[in-house]
GROMACS .gro file of C-alpha atoms in nm:
model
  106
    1UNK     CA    1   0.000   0.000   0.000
    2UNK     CA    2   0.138   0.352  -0.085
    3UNK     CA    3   0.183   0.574   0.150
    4UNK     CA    4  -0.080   0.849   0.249
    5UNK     CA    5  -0.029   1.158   0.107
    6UNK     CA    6  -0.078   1.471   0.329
    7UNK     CA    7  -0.341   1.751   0.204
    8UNK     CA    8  -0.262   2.033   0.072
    9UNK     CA    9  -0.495   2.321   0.186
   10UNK     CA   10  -0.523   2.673  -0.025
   11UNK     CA   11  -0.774   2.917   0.141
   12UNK     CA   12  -0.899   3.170  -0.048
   13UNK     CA   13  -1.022   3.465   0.149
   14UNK     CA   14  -1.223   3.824   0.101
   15UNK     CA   15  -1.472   3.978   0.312
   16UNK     CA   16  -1.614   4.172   0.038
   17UNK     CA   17  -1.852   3.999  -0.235
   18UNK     CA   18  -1.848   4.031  -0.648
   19UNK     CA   19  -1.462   3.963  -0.653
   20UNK     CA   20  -1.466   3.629  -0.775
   21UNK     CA   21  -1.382   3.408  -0.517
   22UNK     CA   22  -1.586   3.124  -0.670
   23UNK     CA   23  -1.490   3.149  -0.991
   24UNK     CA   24  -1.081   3.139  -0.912
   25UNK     CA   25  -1.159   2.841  -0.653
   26UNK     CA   26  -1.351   2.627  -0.937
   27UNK     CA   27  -1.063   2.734  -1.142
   28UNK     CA   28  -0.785   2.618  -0.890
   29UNK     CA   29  -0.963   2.316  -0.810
   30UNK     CA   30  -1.014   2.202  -1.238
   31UNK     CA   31  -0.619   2.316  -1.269
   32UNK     CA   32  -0.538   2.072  -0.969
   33UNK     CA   33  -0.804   1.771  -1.103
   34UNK     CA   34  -0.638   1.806  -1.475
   35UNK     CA   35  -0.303   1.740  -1.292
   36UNK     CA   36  -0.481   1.412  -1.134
   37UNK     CA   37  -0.496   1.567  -0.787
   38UNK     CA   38  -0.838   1.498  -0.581
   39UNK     CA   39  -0.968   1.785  -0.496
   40UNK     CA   40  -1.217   1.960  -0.209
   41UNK     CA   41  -1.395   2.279  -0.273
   42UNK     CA   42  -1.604   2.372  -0.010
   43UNK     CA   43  -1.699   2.763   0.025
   44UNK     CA   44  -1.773   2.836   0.346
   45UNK     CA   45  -2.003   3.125   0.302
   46UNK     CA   46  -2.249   2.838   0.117
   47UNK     CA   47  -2.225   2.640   0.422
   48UNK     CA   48  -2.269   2.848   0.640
   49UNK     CA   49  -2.608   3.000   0.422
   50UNK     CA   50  -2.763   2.631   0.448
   51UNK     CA   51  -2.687   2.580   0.798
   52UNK     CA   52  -2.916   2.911   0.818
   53UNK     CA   53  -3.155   2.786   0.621
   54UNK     CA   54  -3.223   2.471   0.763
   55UNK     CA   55  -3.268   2.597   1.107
   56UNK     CA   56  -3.524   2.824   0.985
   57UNK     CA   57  -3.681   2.578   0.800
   58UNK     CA   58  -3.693   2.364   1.093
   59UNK     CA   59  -3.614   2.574   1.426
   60UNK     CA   60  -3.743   2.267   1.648
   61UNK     CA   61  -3.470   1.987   1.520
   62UNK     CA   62  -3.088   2.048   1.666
   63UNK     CA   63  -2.924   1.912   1.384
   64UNK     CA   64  -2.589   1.729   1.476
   65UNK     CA   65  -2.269   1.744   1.224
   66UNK     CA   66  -2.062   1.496   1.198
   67UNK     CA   67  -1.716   1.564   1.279
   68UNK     CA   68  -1.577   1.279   1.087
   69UNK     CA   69  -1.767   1.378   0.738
   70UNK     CA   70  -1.534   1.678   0.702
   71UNK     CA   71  -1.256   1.742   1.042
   72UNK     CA   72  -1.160   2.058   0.849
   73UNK     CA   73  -1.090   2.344   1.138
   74UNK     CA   74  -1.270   2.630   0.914
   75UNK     CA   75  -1.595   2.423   0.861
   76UNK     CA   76  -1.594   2.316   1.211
   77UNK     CA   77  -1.529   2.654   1.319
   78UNK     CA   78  -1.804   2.793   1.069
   79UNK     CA   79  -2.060   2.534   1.165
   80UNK     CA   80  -2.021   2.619   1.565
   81UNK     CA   81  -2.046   3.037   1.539
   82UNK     CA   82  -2.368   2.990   1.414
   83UNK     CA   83  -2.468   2.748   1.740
   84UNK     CA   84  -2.495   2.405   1.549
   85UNK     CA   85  -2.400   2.090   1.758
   86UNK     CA   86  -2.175   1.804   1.682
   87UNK     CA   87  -2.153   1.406   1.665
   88UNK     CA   88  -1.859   1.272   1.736
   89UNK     CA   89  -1.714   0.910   1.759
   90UNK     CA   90  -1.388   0.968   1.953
   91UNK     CA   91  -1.205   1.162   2.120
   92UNK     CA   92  -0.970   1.309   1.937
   93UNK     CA   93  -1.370   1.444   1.707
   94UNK     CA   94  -1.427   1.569   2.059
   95UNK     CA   95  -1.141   1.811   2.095
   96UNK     CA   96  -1.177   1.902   1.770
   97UNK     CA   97  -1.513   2.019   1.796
   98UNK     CA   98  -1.416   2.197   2.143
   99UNK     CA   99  -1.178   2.373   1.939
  100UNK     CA  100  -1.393   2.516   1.651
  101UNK     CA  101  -1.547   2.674   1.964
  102UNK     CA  102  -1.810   2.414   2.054
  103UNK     CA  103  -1.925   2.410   2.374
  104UNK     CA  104  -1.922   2.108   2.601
  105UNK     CA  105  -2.276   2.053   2.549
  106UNK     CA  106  -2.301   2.038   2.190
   0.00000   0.00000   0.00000
């Protein structure tokens, strides 16, 4: 078995809308595909809108994310600012959770 590769992460950052940010990360990510990398996008201000949007659409369910779908600090970190709780199957999911800025009892 070959060994694991780590990731390589490229964040792509600007508070203010209309400058492309989407565009340049599907760009990146069909650059780094062509050159038979896998490749992630995940834009965080799209995860953060559904998050939104499911709550409202259901404000009685306390939806639980789970840790081990996507470990990435910045979704984590996204997911608990806006209050959303999290399922996780060890420890180490724990602490990361904790360290997005979950508290205890979510």
């Amino acid at each position: 078995m070959a060994p694991k590769r780590k990731a390589t992460i490229i964040a792509l950052a600007n508070q203010k809308g209309g400058v492309a940010k989407t565009t340049s990360v599907a760009s990146l990510g069909a650059a780094f595909a062509e050159q038979g990398r896998r490749v992630l996008l995940v834009d965080l201000d799209i995860v953060r809108a559904k998050t939104r949007r499911f709550r409202a659409s259901l404000p009685r369910v306390r939806p639980h994310f789970a840790v081990k779908a996507n470990p990435d600090p910045r979704v984590l970190s996204a997911l608990a600012e806006l209050g959303s709780s999290f399922d996780c199957a060890t420890p180490a999911e724990i602490e990361m959770a904790l360290a997005a800025g979950a508290s205890p009892d979510r």
